[in-house]
CSV table of C-alpha atoms in Angstrom, one decimal:
chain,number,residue,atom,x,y,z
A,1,UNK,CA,-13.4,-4.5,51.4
A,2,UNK,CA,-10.5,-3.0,49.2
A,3,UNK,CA,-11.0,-5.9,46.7
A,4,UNK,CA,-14.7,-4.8,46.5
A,5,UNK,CA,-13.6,-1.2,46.1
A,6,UNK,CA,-11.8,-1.5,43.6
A,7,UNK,CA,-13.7,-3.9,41.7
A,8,UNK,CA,-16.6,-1.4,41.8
A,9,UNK,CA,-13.8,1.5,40.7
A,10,UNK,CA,-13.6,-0.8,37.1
A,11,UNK,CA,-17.6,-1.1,36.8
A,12,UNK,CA,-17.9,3.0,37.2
A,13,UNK,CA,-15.4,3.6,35.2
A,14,UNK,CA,-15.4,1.9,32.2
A,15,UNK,CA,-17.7,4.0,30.2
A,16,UNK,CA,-14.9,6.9,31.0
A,17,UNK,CA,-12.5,4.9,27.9
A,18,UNK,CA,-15.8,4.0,26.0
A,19,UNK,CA,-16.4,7.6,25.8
A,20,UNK,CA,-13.1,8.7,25.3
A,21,UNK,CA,-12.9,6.7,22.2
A,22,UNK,CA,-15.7,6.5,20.4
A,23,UNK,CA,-17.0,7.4,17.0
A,24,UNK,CA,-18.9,11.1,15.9
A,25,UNK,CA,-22.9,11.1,15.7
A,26,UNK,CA,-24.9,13.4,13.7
A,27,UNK,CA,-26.9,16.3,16.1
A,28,UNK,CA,-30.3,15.2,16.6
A,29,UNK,CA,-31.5,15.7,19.7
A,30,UNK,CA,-30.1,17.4,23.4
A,31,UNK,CA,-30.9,16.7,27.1
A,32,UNK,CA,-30.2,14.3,29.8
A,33,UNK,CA,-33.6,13.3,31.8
A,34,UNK,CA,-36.6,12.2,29.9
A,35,UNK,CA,-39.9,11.2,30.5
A,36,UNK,CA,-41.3,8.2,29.0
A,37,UNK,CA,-45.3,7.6,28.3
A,38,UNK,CA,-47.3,6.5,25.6
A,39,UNK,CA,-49.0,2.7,24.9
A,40,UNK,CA,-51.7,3.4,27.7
A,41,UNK,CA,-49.0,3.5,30.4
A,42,UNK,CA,-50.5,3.9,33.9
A,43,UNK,CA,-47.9,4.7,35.6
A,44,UNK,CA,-44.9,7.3,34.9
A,45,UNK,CA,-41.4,6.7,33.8
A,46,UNK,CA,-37.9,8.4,33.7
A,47,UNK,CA,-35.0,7.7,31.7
A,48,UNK,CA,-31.4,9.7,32.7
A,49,UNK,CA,-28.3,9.7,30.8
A,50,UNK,CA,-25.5,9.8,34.2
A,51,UNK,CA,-21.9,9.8,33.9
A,52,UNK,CA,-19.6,8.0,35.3
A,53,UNK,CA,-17.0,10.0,36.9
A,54,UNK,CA,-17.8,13.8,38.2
A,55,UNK,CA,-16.1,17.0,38.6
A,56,UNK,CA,-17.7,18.2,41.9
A,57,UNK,CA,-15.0,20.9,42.2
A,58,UNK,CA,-16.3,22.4,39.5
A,59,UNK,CA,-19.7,21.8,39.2
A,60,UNK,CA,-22.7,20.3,41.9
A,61,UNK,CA,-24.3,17.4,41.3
A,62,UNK,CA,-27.3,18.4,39.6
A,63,UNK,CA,-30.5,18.1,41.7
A,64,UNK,CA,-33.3,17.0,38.7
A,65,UNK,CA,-32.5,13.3,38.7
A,66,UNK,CA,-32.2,12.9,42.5
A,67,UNK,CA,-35.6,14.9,42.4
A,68,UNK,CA,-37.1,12.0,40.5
A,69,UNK,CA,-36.3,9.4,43.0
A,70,UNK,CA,-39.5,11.3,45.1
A,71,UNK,CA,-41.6,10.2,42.1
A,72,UNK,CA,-40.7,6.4,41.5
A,73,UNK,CA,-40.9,3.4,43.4
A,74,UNK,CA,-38.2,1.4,41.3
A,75,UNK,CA,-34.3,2.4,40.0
A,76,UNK,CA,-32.7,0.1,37.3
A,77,UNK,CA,-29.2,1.3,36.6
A,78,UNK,CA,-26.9,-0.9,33.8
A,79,UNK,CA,-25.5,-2.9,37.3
A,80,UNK,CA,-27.1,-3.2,40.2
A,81,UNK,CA,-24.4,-2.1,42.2
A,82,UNK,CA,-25.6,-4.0,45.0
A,83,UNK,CA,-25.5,-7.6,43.8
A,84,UNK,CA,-21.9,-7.7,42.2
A,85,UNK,CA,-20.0,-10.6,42.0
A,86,UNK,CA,-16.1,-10.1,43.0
A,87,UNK,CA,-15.0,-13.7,42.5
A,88,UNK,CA,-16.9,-13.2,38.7
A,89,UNK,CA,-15.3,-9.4,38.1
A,90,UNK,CA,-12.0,-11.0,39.3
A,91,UNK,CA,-12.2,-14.0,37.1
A,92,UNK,CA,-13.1,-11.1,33.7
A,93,UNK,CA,-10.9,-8.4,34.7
A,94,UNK,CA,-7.5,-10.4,33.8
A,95,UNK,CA,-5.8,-11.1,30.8
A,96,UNK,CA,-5.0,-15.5,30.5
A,97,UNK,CA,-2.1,-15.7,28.1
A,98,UNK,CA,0.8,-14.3,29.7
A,99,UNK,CA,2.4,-13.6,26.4
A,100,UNK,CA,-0.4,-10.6,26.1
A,101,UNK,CA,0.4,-8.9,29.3
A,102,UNK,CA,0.3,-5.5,29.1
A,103,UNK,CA,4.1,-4.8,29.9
A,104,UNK,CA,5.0,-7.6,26.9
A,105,UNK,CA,2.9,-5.6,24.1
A,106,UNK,CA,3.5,-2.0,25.0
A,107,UNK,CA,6.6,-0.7,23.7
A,108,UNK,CA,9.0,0.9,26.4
A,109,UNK,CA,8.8,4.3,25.9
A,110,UNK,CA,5.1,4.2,26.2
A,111,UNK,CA,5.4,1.7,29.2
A,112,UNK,CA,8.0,4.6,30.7
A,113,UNK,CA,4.7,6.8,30.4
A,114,UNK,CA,2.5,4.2,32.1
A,115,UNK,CA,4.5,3.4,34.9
A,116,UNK,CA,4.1,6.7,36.9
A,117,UNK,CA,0.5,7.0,36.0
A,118,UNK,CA,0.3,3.5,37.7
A,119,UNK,CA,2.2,4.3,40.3
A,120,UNK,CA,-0.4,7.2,41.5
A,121,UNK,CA,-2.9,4.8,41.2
A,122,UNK,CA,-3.3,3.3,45.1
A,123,UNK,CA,-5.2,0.4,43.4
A,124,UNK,CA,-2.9,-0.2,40.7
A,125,UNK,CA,-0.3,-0.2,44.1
A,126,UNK,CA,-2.2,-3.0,45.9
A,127,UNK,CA,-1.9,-4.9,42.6
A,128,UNK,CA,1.7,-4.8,42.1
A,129,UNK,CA,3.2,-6.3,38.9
A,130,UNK,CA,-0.1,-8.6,38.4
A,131,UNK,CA,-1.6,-5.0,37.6
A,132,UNK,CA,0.1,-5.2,33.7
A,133,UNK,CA,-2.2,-8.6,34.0
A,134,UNK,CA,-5.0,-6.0,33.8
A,135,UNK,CA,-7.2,-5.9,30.7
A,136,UNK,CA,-5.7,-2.8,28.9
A,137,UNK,CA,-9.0,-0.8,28.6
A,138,UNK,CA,-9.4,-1.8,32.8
A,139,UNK,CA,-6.4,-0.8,33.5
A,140,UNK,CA,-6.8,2.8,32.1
A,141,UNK,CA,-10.1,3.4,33.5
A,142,UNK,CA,-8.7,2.7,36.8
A,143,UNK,CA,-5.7,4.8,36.2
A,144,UNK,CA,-8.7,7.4,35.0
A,145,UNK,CA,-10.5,6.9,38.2
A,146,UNK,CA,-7.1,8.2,40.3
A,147,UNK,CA,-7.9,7.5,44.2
A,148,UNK,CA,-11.2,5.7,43.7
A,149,UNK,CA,-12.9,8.3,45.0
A,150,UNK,CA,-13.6,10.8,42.1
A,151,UNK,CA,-17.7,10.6,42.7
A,152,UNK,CA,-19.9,8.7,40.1
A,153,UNK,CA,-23.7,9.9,39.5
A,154,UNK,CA,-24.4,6.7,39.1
A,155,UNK,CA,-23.5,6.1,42.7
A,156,UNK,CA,-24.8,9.2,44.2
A,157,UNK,CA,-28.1,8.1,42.5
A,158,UNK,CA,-27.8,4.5,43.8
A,159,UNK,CA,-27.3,6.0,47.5
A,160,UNK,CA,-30.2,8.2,47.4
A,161,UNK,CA,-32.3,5.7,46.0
A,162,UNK,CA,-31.2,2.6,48.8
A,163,UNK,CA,-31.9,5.6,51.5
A,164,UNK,CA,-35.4,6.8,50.4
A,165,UNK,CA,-36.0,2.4,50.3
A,166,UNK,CA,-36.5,2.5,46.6
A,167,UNK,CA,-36.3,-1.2,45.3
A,168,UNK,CA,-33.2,-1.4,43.1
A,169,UNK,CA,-32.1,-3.2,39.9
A,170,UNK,CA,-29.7,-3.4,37.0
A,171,UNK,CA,-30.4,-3.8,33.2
A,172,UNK,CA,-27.5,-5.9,32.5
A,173,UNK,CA,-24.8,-8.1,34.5
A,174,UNK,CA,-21.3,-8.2,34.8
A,175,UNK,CA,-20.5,-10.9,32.5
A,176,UNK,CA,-22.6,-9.3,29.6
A,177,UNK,CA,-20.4,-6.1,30.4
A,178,UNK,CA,-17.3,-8.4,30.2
A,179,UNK,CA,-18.3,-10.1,27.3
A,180,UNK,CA,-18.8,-7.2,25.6
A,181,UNK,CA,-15.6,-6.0,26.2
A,182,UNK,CA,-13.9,-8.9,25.1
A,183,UNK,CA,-15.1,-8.6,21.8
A,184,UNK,CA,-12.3,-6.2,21.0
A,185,UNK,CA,-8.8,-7.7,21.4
A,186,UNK,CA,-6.4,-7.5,23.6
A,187,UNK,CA,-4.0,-6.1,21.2
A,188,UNK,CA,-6.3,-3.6,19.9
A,189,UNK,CA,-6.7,-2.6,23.4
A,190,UNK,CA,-3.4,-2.0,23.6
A,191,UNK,CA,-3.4,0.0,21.2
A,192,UNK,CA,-6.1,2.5,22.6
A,193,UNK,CA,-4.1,2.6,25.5
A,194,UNK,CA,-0.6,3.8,23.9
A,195,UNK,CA,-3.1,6.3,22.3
A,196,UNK,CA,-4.3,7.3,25.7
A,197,UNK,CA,-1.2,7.6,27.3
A,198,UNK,CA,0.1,9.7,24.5
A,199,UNK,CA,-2.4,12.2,24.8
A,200,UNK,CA,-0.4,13.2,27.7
A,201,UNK,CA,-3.6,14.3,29.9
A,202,UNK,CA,-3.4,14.2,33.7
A,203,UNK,CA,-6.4,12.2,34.9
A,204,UNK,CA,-7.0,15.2,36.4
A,205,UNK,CA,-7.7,17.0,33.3
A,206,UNK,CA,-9.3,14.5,31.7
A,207,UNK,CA,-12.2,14.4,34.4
A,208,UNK,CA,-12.8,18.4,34.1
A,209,UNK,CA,-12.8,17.6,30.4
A,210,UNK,CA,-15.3,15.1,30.7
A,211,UNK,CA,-17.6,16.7,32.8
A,212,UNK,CA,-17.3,20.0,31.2
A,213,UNK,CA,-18.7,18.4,27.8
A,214,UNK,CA,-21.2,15.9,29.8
A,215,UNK,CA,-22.9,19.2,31.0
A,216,UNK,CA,-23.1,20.7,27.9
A,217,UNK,CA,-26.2,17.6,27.9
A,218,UNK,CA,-25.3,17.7,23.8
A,219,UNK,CA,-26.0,13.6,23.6
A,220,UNK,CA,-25.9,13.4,20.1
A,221,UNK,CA,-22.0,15.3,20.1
A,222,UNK,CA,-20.7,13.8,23.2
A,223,UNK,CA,-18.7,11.1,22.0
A,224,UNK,CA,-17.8,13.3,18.9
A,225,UNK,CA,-16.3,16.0,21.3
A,226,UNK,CA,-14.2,13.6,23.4
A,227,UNK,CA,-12.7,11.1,20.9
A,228,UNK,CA,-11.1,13.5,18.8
A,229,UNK,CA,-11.2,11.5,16.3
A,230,UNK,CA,-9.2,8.6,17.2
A,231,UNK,CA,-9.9,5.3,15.5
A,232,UNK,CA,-11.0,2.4,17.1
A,233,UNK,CA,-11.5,-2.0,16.9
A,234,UNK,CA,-14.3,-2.7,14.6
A,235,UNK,CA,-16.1,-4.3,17.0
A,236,UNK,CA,-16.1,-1.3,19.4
A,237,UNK,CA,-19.0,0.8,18.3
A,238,UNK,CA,-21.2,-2.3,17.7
A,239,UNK,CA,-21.0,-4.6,21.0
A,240,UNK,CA,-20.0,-1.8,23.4
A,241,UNK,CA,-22.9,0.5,22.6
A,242,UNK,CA,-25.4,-0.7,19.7
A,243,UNK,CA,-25.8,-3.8,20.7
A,244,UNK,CA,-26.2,-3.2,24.3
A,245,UNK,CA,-28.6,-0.3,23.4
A,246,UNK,CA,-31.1,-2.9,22.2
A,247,UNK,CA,-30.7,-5.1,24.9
A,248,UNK,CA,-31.4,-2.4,28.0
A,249,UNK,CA,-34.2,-1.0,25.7
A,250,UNK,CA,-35.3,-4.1,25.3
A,251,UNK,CA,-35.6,-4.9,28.5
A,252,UNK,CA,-37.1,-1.3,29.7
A,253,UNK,CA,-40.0,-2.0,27.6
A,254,UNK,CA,-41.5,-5.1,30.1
A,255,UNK,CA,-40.8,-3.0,33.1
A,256,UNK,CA,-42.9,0.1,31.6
A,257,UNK,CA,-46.2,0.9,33.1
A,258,UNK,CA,-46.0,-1.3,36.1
A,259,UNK,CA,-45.4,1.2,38.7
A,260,UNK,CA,-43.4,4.9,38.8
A,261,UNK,CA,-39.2,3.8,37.6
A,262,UNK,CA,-36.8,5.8,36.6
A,263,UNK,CA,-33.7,4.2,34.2
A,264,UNK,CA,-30.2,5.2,34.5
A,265,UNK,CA,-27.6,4.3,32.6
A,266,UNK,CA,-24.0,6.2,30.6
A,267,UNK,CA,-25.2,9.3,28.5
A,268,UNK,CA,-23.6,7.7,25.5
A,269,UNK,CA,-26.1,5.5,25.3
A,270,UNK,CA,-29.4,7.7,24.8
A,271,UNK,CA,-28.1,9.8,21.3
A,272,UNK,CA,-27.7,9.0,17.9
A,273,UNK,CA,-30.5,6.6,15.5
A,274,UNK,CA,-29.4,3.3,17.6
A,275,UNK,CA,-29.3,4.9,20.7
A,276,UNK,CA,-31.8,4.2,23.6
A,277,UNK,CA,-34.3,7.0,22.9
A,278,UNK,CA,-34.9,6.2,19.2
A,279,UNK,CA,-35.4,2.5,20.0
A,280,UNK,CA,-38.2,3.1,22.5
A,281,UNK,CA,-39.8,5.5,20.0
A,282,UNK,CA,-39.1,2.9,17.4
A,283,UNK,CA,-41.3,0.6,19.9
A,284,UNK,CA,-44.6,3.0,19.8
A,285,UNK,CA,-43.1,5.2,23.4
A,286,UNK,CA,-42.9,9.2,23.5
A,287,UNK,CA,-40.1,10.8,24.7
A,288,UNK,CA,-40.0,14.0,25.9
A,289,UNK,CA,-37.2,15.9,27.3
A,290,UNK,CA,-37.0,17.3,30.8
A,291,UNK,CA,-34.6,20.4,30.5
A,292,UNK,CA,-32.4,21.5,33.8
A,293,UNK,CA,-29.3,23.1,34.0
A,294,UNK,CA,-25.9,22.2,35.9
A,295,UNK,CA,-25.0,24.9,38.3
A,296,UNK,CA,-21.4,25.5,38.4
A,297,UNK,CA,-19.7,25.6,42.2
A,298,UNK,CA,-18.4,29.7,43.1
């Protein structure tokens, strides 16, 4: 059960580096849920950009997307949560040439930085020394993710939808989000994690950053305001977000119409000309936003 714990810990929380690292988009258009019709579709459809890791001590989880779940029959989030491999995240979550290890590439003082950061991590604790074995960009989302237990939307969602029975499915699989991933090299993710670590931010404070900018619902700005301009493998942009935009739209358009769904998948994958929204207007659909607010805790 711990193994499968923390294996789920990486799937949430790998959009957390995505996001802090990723290129500015111009401001086009703002909001988190839509509603998707058009083509003589007979039944309704939702599409919410969620987040995966949530201050809760600042702000409730907000109640428009979980209110959707009374109107569909049908959840596809980018993993079904439910049908993960272990032995297959296990196999894609390490690094095979020793001479790459994370504690061989970093230089020492930023592997002085790391090592406490790890050592507050009780996953990275279970791992021991096999954790600097860890793909870099893993190994920082984990450190990201502190105890495991900082909540996901994405989760809450799944959990709300398995206990109203909805039928539930994923857009993509774990070895597409691996092989993504390893499109950008180990070295180069190396790289982004000496940057990380230099930005001296507790994971702490990075969380109530993130969520304070993921309420703004500003989808076109959101990577722009959390990379700060930090540069990035070339490779990045394309097969972590453009290319798998075209896939998950791509495969929303078959399951459109059919019966009452509602899509869920990282808010940095709606904005921007090659995000998710254009695409299904590029394919004939209307989009329309449904504006909410995020109420903040007292």
């Amino acid at each position: 059960m711990k193994i499968y714990i923390c294996l789920k810990t990486i799937v949430i929380c790998i959009v957390l580096i995505i996001t802090g690292f990723t290129s500015s988009f111009a401001q086009q258009k703002k909001g988190l849920l839509w509603e998707i019709s058009g083509k003589g579709m007979s039944h309704p459809a939702y599409l919410y950009g969620t987040i995966h890791m949530y201050d809760t001590s600042a702000y409730r989880l907000p109640a428009a997307p979980f209110a959707i779940l009374d109107k569909v029959k049908k959840v596809f989030f980018e993993l079904d949560f439910g049908h993960i491999d272990a032995a297959e995240m296990m196999n894609a979550m390490y690094i095979t040439d020793s001479t790459q290890f994370i504690d061989k590439l970093l230089d020492a003082p930023s592997l002085a930085k790391l090592k406490p950061l790890m050592a507050a991590s009780p996953i990275l604790q279970m791992l021991g020394d096999k954790a600097y074995a860890i793909k870099p960009i893993l190994l920082w989302s984990i450190i990201a993710g502190g105890d495991g237990k900082t909540p996901s939307i994405d989760m809450e969602l799944y959990k709300a939808a398995i206990a109203k029975k909805d039928a539930v499915g994923g857009l993509e699989t774990v070895k597409e989000e691996m092989d993504a991933l390893n499109t950008i090299s180990i070295p180069a993710q190396v790289q982004m994690l000496k940057d990380a670590i230099l930005k001296d931010i507790s994971p702490k404070e990075s969380l109530a950053r993130l969520t304070a900018v993921y309420t703004k619902q500003d989808i076109e700005n959101l990577m722009e305001d959390l990379s700060e301009g930090a540069m990035v493998d070339a490779n990045f942009n394309e097969y972590l977000l453009v290319k798998r935009n075209i896939v998950m739209a791509d495969r929303i358009t078959p399951l459109l119409g059919k019966e009452p769904v509602l899509f869920c998948m990282g808010a940095m994958h709606l904005g921007d000309k090659t995000g998710v929204i254009a695409l299904l207007e590029k394919k004939g659909y209307t989009l329309k936003n449904i504006p909410f607010n995020f109420e903040k805790n007292d």
